[in-house]
Short mmCIF file of N, CA, C and O in Angstrom, two decimals:
data_model
loop_
_atom_site.label_atom_id
_atom_site.label_comp_id
_atom_site.label_asym_id
_atom_site.label_seq_id
_atom_site.Cartn_x
_atom_site.Cartn_y
_atom_site.Cartn_z
N MET J 56 46.70 -82.12 131.96
CA MET J 56 47.44 -81.12 131.24
C MET J 56 47.18 -81.31 129.70
O MET J 56 47.21 -82.42 129.15
N SER J 57 46.89 -80.23 129.08
CA SER J 57 46.59 -80.25 127.62
C SER J 57 47.86 -80.13 126.81
O SER J 57 48.84 -79.47 127.28
N GLN J 58 47.89 -80.75 125.66
CA GLN J 58 48.99 -80.63 124.75
C GLN J 58 48.75 -79.39 123.86
O GLN J 58 47.71 -79.13 123.36
N SER J 59 49.85 -78.67 123.61
CA SER J 59 49.71 -77.53 122.76
C SER J 59 50.51 -77.80 121.44
O SER J 59 51.37 -78.70 121.37
N THR J 60 50.26 -77.05 120.42
CA THR J 60 51.04 -77.11 119.22
C THR J 60 51.82 -75.87 119.08
O THR J 60 51.74 -75.23 118.05
N GLY J 61 52.63 -75.60 120.05
CA GLY J 61 53.36 -74.36 120.07
C GLY J 61 54.55 -74.47 119.14
O GLY J 61 54.71 -75.49 118.53
N PRO J 62 55.34 -73.45 119.16
CA PRO J 62 56.58 -73.38 118.24
C PRO J 62 57.55 -74.55 118.50
O PRO J 62 58.23 -74.99 117.51
N ASP J 63 57.67 -74.98 119.72
CA ASP J 63 58.59 -76.11 119.95
C ASP J 63 58.21 -77.35 119.31
O ASP J 63 59.03 -78.09 118.78
N GLN J 64 56.94 -77.70 119.37
CA GLN J 64 56.45 -78.95 118.66
C GLN J 64 56.59 -78.78 117.16
O GLN J 64 56.94 -79.78 116.44
N ARG J 65 56.28 -77.69 116.56
CA ARG J 65 56.39 -77.54 115.16
C ARG J 65 57.83 -77.53 114.73
O ARG J 65 58.13 -78.17 113.71
N HIS J 66 58.75 -76.98 115.51
CA HIS J 66 60.15 -77.02 115.18
C HIS J 66 60.64 -78.46 115.35
O HIS J 66 61.50 -78.89 114.54
N ASP J 67 60.13 -79.16 116.30
CA ASP J 67 60.52 -80.57 116.44
C ASP J 67 60.15 -81.40 115.25
O ASP J 67 60.90 -82.25 114.77
N LEU J 68 58.83 -81.19 114.74
CA LEU J 68 58.50 -81.91 113.52
C LEU J 68 59.37 -81.53 112.34
O LEU J 68 59.80 -82.39 111.59
N TRP J 69 59.58 -80.26 112.20
CA TRP J 69 60.49 -79.83 111.11
C TRP J 69 61.86 -80.48 111.20
O TRP J 69 62.46 -80.85 110.15
N SER J 70 62.40 -80.58 112.39
CA SER J 70 63.75 -81.22 112.53
C SER J 70 63.63 -82.67 112.22
O SER J 70 64.51 -83.27 111.54
N LYS J 71 62.50 -83.32 112.54
CA LYS J 71 62.39 -84.76 112.21
C LYS J 71 62.24 -84.98 110.67
O LYS J 71 62.64 -86.04 110.23
N ILE J 72 61.73 -84.02 110.01
CA ILE J 72 61.60 -84.17 108.56
C ILE J 72 62.98 -84.05 107.92
O ILE J 72 63.34 -84.85 107.07
N TRP J 73 63.83 -83.08 108.29
CA TRP J 73 65.04 -82.82 107.56
C TRP J 73 66.33 -83.21 108.24
O TRP J 73 67.34 -83.26 107.60
N LYS J 74 66.33 -83.48 109.64
CA LYS J 74 67.58 -83.60 110.27
C LYS J 74 67.70 -85.08 110.75
O LYS J 74 66.75 -85.74 111.06
N ASP J 75 68.95 -85.47 110.92
CA ASP J 75 69.26 -86.85 111.48
C ASP J 75 69.27 -86.73 112.97
O ASP J 75 69.04 -85.65 113.56
N ARG J 76 69.65 -87.80 113.69
CA ARG J 76 69.60 -87.77 115.13
C ARG J 76 70.72 -86.88 115.77
O ARG J 76 70.70 -86.54 116.93
N HIS J 77 71.71 -86.45 114.92
CA HIS J 77 72.75 -85.61 115.47
C HIS J 77 72.44 -84.08 115.10
O HIS J 77 73.29 -83.23 115.40
N GLY J 78 71.30 -83.84 114.54
CA GLY J 78 70.98 -82.49 114.22
C GLY J 78 71.49 -81.96 112.89
O GLY J 78 71.28 -80.77 112.59
N HIS J 79 72.03 -82.90 112.03
CA HIS J 79 72.50 -82.43 110.73
C HIS J 79 71.40 -82.52 109.70
O HIS J 79 70.63 -83.58 109.69
N VAL J 80 71.25 -81.56 108.85
CA VAL J 80 70.29 -81.64 107.71
C VAL J 80 70.78 -82.69 106.73
O VAL J 80 71.89 -82.60 106.26
N VAL J 81 69.89 -83.67 106.50
CA VAL J 81 70.29 -84.77 105.54
C VAL J 81 69.24 -84.87 104.42
O VAL J 81 68.12 -85.22 104.68
N ILE J 82 69.68 -84.47 103.25
CA ILE J 82 68.78 -84.65 102.08
C ILE J 82 69.52 -85.62 101.11
O ILE J 82 68.90 -86.51 100.60
N TRP J 83 70.78 -85.41 100.92
CA TRP J 83 71.56 -86.24 99.99
C TRP J 83 72.64 -86.89 100.82
O TRP J 83 73.36 -86.24 101.58
N GLN J 84 72.88 -88.15 100.57
CA GLN J 84 74.02 -88.82 101.22
C GLN J 84 74.86 -89.52 100.08
O GLN J 84 74.34 -89.79 99.01
N MET J 85 76.00 -89.88 100.42
CA MET J 85 76.79 -90.72 99.52
C MET J 85 75.98 -91.97 99.18
O MET J 85 75.46 -92.62 100.13
N PRO J 86 75.81 -92.36 97.93
CA PRO J 86 74.96 -93.49 97.61
C PRO J 86 75.44 -94.82 98.27
O PRO J 86 76.69 -95.01 98.35
N ASN J 87 74.48 -95.58 98.72
CA ASN J 87 74.94 -96.84 99.32
C ASN J 87 74.88 -97.95 98.21
O ASN J 87 74.61 -97.71 97.11
N ILE J 88 75.27 -99.12 98.58
CA ILE J 88 75.48 -100.23 97.67
C ILE J 88 74.32 -100.51 96.77
O ILE J 88 74.43 -100.67 95.54
N PRO J 89 73.07 -100.65 97.28
CA PRO J 89 71.97 -100.92 96.39
C PRO J 89 71.69 -99.85 95.37
O PRO J 89 71.32 -100.14 94.22
N LEU J 90 71.85 -98.65 95.79
CA LEU J 90 71.61 -97.54 94.82
C LEU J 90 72.73 -97.46 93.68
O LEU J 90 72.38 -97.26 92.59
N ILE J 91 74.01 -97.75 94.13
CA ILE J 91 75.03 -97.85 93.20
C ILE J 91 74.74 -99.05 92.22
O ILE J 91 74.90 -98.88 90.99
N ALA J 92 74.35 -100.19 92.74
CA ALA J 92 74.12 -101.32 91.94
C ALA J 92 72.91 -101.06 90.92
O ALA J 92 73.05 -101.40 89.76
N TRP J 93 71.86 -100.32 91.35
CA TRP J 93 70.82 -99.98 90.42
C TRP J 93 71.33 -99.11 89.32
O TRP J 93 71.01 -99.39 88.15
N ALA J 94 72.15 -98.15 89.59
CA ALA J 94 72.64 -97.20 88.64
C ALA J 94 73.55 -97.91 87.60
O ALA J 94 73.41 -97.75 86.45
N VAL J 95 74.43 -98.76 88.14
CA VAL J 95 75.43 -99.48 87.25
C VAL J 95 74.65 -100.50 86.43
O VAL J 95 74.90 -100.55 85.20
N LEU J 96 73.82 -101.29 86.97
CA LEU J 96 73.09 -102.34 86.22
C LEU J 96 72.18 -101.66 85.17
O LEU J 96 72.09 -102.19 84.04
N THR J 97 71.50 -100.62 85.53
CA THR J 97 70.67 -99.96 84.55
C THR J 97 71.45 -99.34 83.38
O THR J 97 71.12 -99.51 82.25
N ALA J 98 72.63 -98.81 83.72
CA ALA J 98 73.50 -98.18 82.66
C ALA J 98 74.00 -99.34 81.72
O ALA J 98 74.02 -99.21 80.54
N ILE J 99 74.48 -100.44 82.35
CA ILE J 99 74.99 -101.51 81.56
C ILE J 99 73.92 -102.14 80.67
O ILE J 99 74.12 -102.52 79.58
N SER J 100 72.71 -102.20 81.16
CA SER J 100 71.58 -102.88 80.44
C SER J 100 71.27 -102.07 79.15
O SER J 100 70.71 -102.66 78.21
N LEU J 101 71.67 -100.84 79.10
CA LEU J 101 71.40 -99.96 77.85
C LEU J 101 72.33 -100.48 76.67
O LEU J 101 72.01 -100.16 75.53
N PHE J 102 73.38 -101.18 77.02
CA PHE J 102 74.32 -101.63 75.95
C PHE J 102 74.00 -103.03 75.42
O PHE J 102 74.72 -103.52 74.52
N PHE J 103 73.03 -103.70 75.99
CA PHE J 103 72.65 -104.94 75.60
C PHE J 103 71.23 -104.98 75.09
O PHE J 103 70.45 -104.03 75.25
N SER J 104 70.81 -106.10 74.45
CA SER J 104 69.46 -106.26 73.97
C SER J 104 68.98 -107.67 74.40
O SER J 104 69.73 -108.50 74.75
N GLY J 105 67.65 -107.86 74.28
CA GLY J 105 67.05 -109.12 74.54
C GLY J 105 67.07 -109.51 75.98
O GLY J 105 66.92 -108.69 76.88
N SER J 106 67.27 -110.80 76.23
CA SER J 106 67.20 -111.37 77.57
C SER J 106 68.21 -110.83 78.50
O SER J 106 68.00 -110.63 79.71
N VAL J 107 69.45 -110.52 78.00
CA VAL J 107 70.54 -110.05 78.86
C VAL J 107 70.14 -108.61 79.37
O VAL J 107 70.28 -108.42 80.57
N ALA J 108 69.55 -107.84 78.54
CA ALA J 108 69.15 -106.51 78.99
C ALA J 108 68.00 -106.67 80.04
O ALA J 108 67.97 -105.85 80.98
N ASN J 109 67.10 -107.58 79.79
CA ASN J 109 65.96 -107.78 80.73
C ASN J 109 66.47 -108.22 82.06
O ASN J 109 65.98 -107.77 83.14
N ILE J 110 67.46 -109.11 82.05
CA ILE J 110 67.99 -109.63 83.33
C ILE J 110 68.76 -108.51 84.11
O ILE J 110 68.49 -108.34 85.31
N LEU J 111 69.53 -107.73 83.39
CA LEU J 111 70.25 -106.71 84.00
C LEU J 111 69.31 -105.62 84.58
O LEU J 111 69.46 -105.12 85.67
N SER J 112 68.29 -105.30 83.76
CA SER J 112 67.32 -104.35 84.21
C SER J 112 66.48 -104.83 85.37
O SER J 112 66.24 -104.05 86.28
N GLY J 113 66.10 -106.11 85.40
CA GLY J 113 65.41 -106.67 86.52
C GLY J 113 66.27 -106.70 87.81
O GLY J 113 65.73 -106.40 88.90
N LEU J 114 67.58 -106.98 87.63
CA LEU J 114 68.44 -106.93 88.82
C LEU J 114 68.63 -105.52 89.35
O LEU J 114 68.66 -105.31 90.51
N GLY J 115 68.66 -104.57 88.39
CA GLY J 115 68.68 -103.18 88.82
C GLY J 115 67.43 -102.72 89.56
O GLY J 115 67.52 -102.07 90.52
N SER J 116 66.32 -103.16 89.00
CA SER J 116 65.03 -102.81 89.71
C SER J 116 64.98 -103.49 91.09
O SER J 116 64.46 -102.83 92.04
N ALA J 117 65.48 -104.71 91.21
CA ALA J 117 65.51 -105.33 92.58
C ALA J 117 66.38 -104.56 93.52
O ALA J 117 66.06 -104.39 94.70
N ALA J 118 67.51 -104.12 93.01
CA ALA J 118 68.49 -103.28 93.87
C ALA J 118 67.74 -101.97 94.33
O ALA J 118 67.88 -101.55 95.45
N LEU J 119 67.04 -101.38 93.45
CA LEU J 119 66.33 -100.18 93.76
C LEU J 119 65.22 -100.36 94.80
O LEU J 119 65.04 -99.58 95.77
N VAL J 120 64.54 -101.53 94.69
CA VAL J 120 63.47 -101.88 95.69
C VAL J 120 64.12 -102.10 97.04
O VAL J 120 63.66 -101.69 98.06
N ILE J 121 65.29 -102.76 97.04
CA ILE J 121 66.06 -102.98 98.34
C ILE J 121 66.42 -101.66 98.88
O ILE J 121 66.24 -101.45 100.13
N TRP J 122 66.91 -100.69 98.08
CA TRP J 122 67.29 -99.39 98.57
C TRP J 122 66.06 -98.68 99.18
O TRP J 122 66.16 -98.17 100.26
N ALA J 123 64.96 -98.75 98.46
CA ALA J 123 63.74 -98.10 98.94
C ALA J 123 63.34 -98.69 100.26
O ALA J 123 62.88 -97.93 101.16
N LEU J 124 63.29 -100.04 100.34
CA LEU J 124 62.94 -100.62 101.64
C LEU J 124 63.82 -100.19 102.81
O LEU J 124 63.37 -99.99 103.89
N LEU J 125 65.15 -100.22 102.54
CA LEU J 125 66.02 -99.71 103.53
C LEU J 125 65.74 -98.28 104.00
O LEU J 125 65.83 -97.96 105.18
N GLU J 126 65.43 -97.47 103.05
CA GLU J 126 65.06 -96.06 103.37
C GLU J 126 63.79 -95.98 104.19
O GLU J 126 63.70 -95.21 105.08
N VAL J 127 62.74 -96.73 103.77
CA VAL J 127 61.50 -96.72 104.48
C VAL J 127 61.70 -97.16 105.96
O VAL J 127 61.18 -96.48 106.84
N PHE J 128 62.46 -98.20 106.17
CA PHE J 128 62.56 -98.70 107.49
C PHE J 128 63.79 -98.18 108.33
O PHE J 128 63.75 -98.22 109.53
N ARG J 129 64.82 -97.70 107.62
CA ARG J 129 65.93 -97.20 108.37
C ARG J 129 66.47 -95.82 107.97
O ARG J 129 67.60 -95.46 108.25
N GLY J 130 65.64 -95.09 107.23
CA GLY J 130 66.04 -93.69 106.80
C GLY J 130 66.36 -92.85 107.96
O GLY J 130 65.82 -92.95 109.05
N THR J 131 67.24 -91.89 107.69
CA THR J 131 67.76 -91.01 108.82
C THR J 131 66.74 -89.96 109.25
O THR J 131 66.88 -89.46 110.33
N ASN J 132 65.76 -89.62 108.36
CA ASN J 132 64.81 -88.65 108.73
C ASN J 132 63.51 -88.93 107.93
O ASN J 132 63.47 -89.79 107.13
N TYR J 133 62.49 -88.14 108.22
CA TYR J 133 61.19 -88.47 107.59
C TYR J 133 61.25 -88.15 106.09
O TYR J 133 60.58 -88.88 105.33
N PHE J 134 62.07 -87.24 105.58
CA PHE J 134 62.19 -86.94 104.25
C PHE J 134 62.70 -88.18 103.48
O PHE J 134 62.19 -88.56 102.41
N ARG J 135 63.83 -88.75 103.98
CA ARG J 135 64.35 -89.94 103.38
C ARG J 135 63.41 -91.14 103.42
O ARG J 135 63.37 -91.89 102.49
N ARG J 136 62.70 -91.26 104.49
CA ARG J 136 61.72 -92.40 104.52
C ARG J 136 60.60 -92.15 103.52
O ARG J 136 60.18 -93.10 102.90
N ALA J 137 60.18 -90.92 103.39
CA ALA J 137 59.10 -90.66 102.42
C ALA J 137 59.66 -90.85 101.02
O ALA J 137 58.91 -91.36 100.10
N LEU J 138 60.87 -90.46 100.78
CA LEU J 138 61.49 -90.71 99.49
C LEU J 138 61.52 -92.19 99.16
O LEU J 138 61.22 -92.60 98.00
N GLY J 139 61.96 -92.98 100.11
CA GLY J 139 61.96 -94.39 99.96
C GLY J 139 60.62 -94.99 99.60
O GLY J 139 60.47 -95.82 98.76
N LEU J 140 59.64 -94.50 100.35
CA LEU J 140 58.22 -94.93 100.05
C LEU J 140 57.76 -94.55 98.71
O LEU J 140 57.13 -95.41 97.99
N LEU J 141 58.07 -93.35 98.26
CA LEU J 141 57.75 -92.98 96.91
C LEU J 141 58.38 -93.81 95.83
O LEU J 141 57.68 -94.30 94.88
N VAL J 142 59.63 -94.05 95.98
CA VAL J 142 60.37 -94.94 95.02
C VAL J 142 59.78 -96.35 95.05
O VAL J 142 59.62 -96.99 94.02
N LEU J 143 59.43 -96.86 96.24
CA LEU J 143 58.87 -98.11 96.30
C LEU J 143 57.52 -98.30 95.62
O LEU J 143 57.27 -99.24 94.88
N VAL J 144 56.76 -97.28 95.86
CA VAL J 144 55.31 -97.26 95.11
C VAL J 144 55.53 -97.14 93.65
O VAL J 144 54.85 -97.97 92.92
N VAL J 145 56.43 -96.31 93.16
CA VAL J 145 56.68 -96.23 91.75
C VAL J 145 57.17 -97.61 91.20
O VAL J 145 56.78 -97.99 90.06
N ALA J 146 58.11 -98.17 91.88
CA ALA J 146 58.67 -99.45 91.43
C ALA J 146 57.60 -100.49 91.32
O ALA J 146 57.50 -101.35 90.40
N VAL J 147 56.74 -100.66 92.32
CA VAL J 147 55.67 -101.65 92.37
C VAL J 147 54.65 -101.29 91.28
O VAL J 147 54.24 -102.20 90.56
N MET J 148 54.34 -100.07 91.04
CA MET J 148 53.36 -99.63 89.97
C MET J 148 54.01 -100.07 88.62
O MET J 148 53.31 -100.52 87.70
N SER J 149 55.30 -99.80 88.42
CA SER J 149 55.93 -100.17 87.23
C SER J 149 55.90 -101.73 87.02
O SER J 149 55.72 -102.12 85.84
N LEU J 150 56.12 -102.43 88.04
CA LEU J 150 56.09 -103.87 87.95
C LEU J 150 54.70 -104.34 87.54
O LEU J 150 54.57 -105.23 86.68
N VAL J 151 53.67 -103.81 88.21
CA VAL J 151 52.31 -104.18 87.88
C VAL J 151 51.94 -103.82 86.48
O VAL J 151 51.28 -104.64 85.75
N LYS J 152 52.41 -102.70 85.99
CA LYS J 152 52.10 -102.26 84.62
C LYS J 152 52.74 -103.17 83.65
O LYS J 152 52.12 -103.47 82.59
N SER J 153 53.90 -103.66 83.99
CA SER J 153 54.60 -104.58 82.96
C SER J 153 54.00 -105.96 82.93
O SER J 153 54.35 -106.73 82.05
N LEU J 154 53.22 -106.34 83.85
CA LEU J 154 52.61 -107.73 83.88
C LEU J 154 51.50 -107.77 82.90
O LEU J 154 50.76 -107.63 82.27
#
């Protein structure tokens, strides 16, 4: 039996990109703890200078990497997983650039 790429399979891929397992379109969710930590630590680091700012910024970056890894491995749909992968790549490139 041959496999076809009919409308059902394309619709299924489209659903996997945008929808969760319950059939709801998921693009934006309430931020989870690592994402909130990144935002708060990054904002607070703007009010400090020197080593304190560097530590806060580093902790914020670590929280963002944790969020990205969670999205890559446990994201609700392919869009969220791709977004996590993109953020992870940008974070790693930024780290490499700073070395």
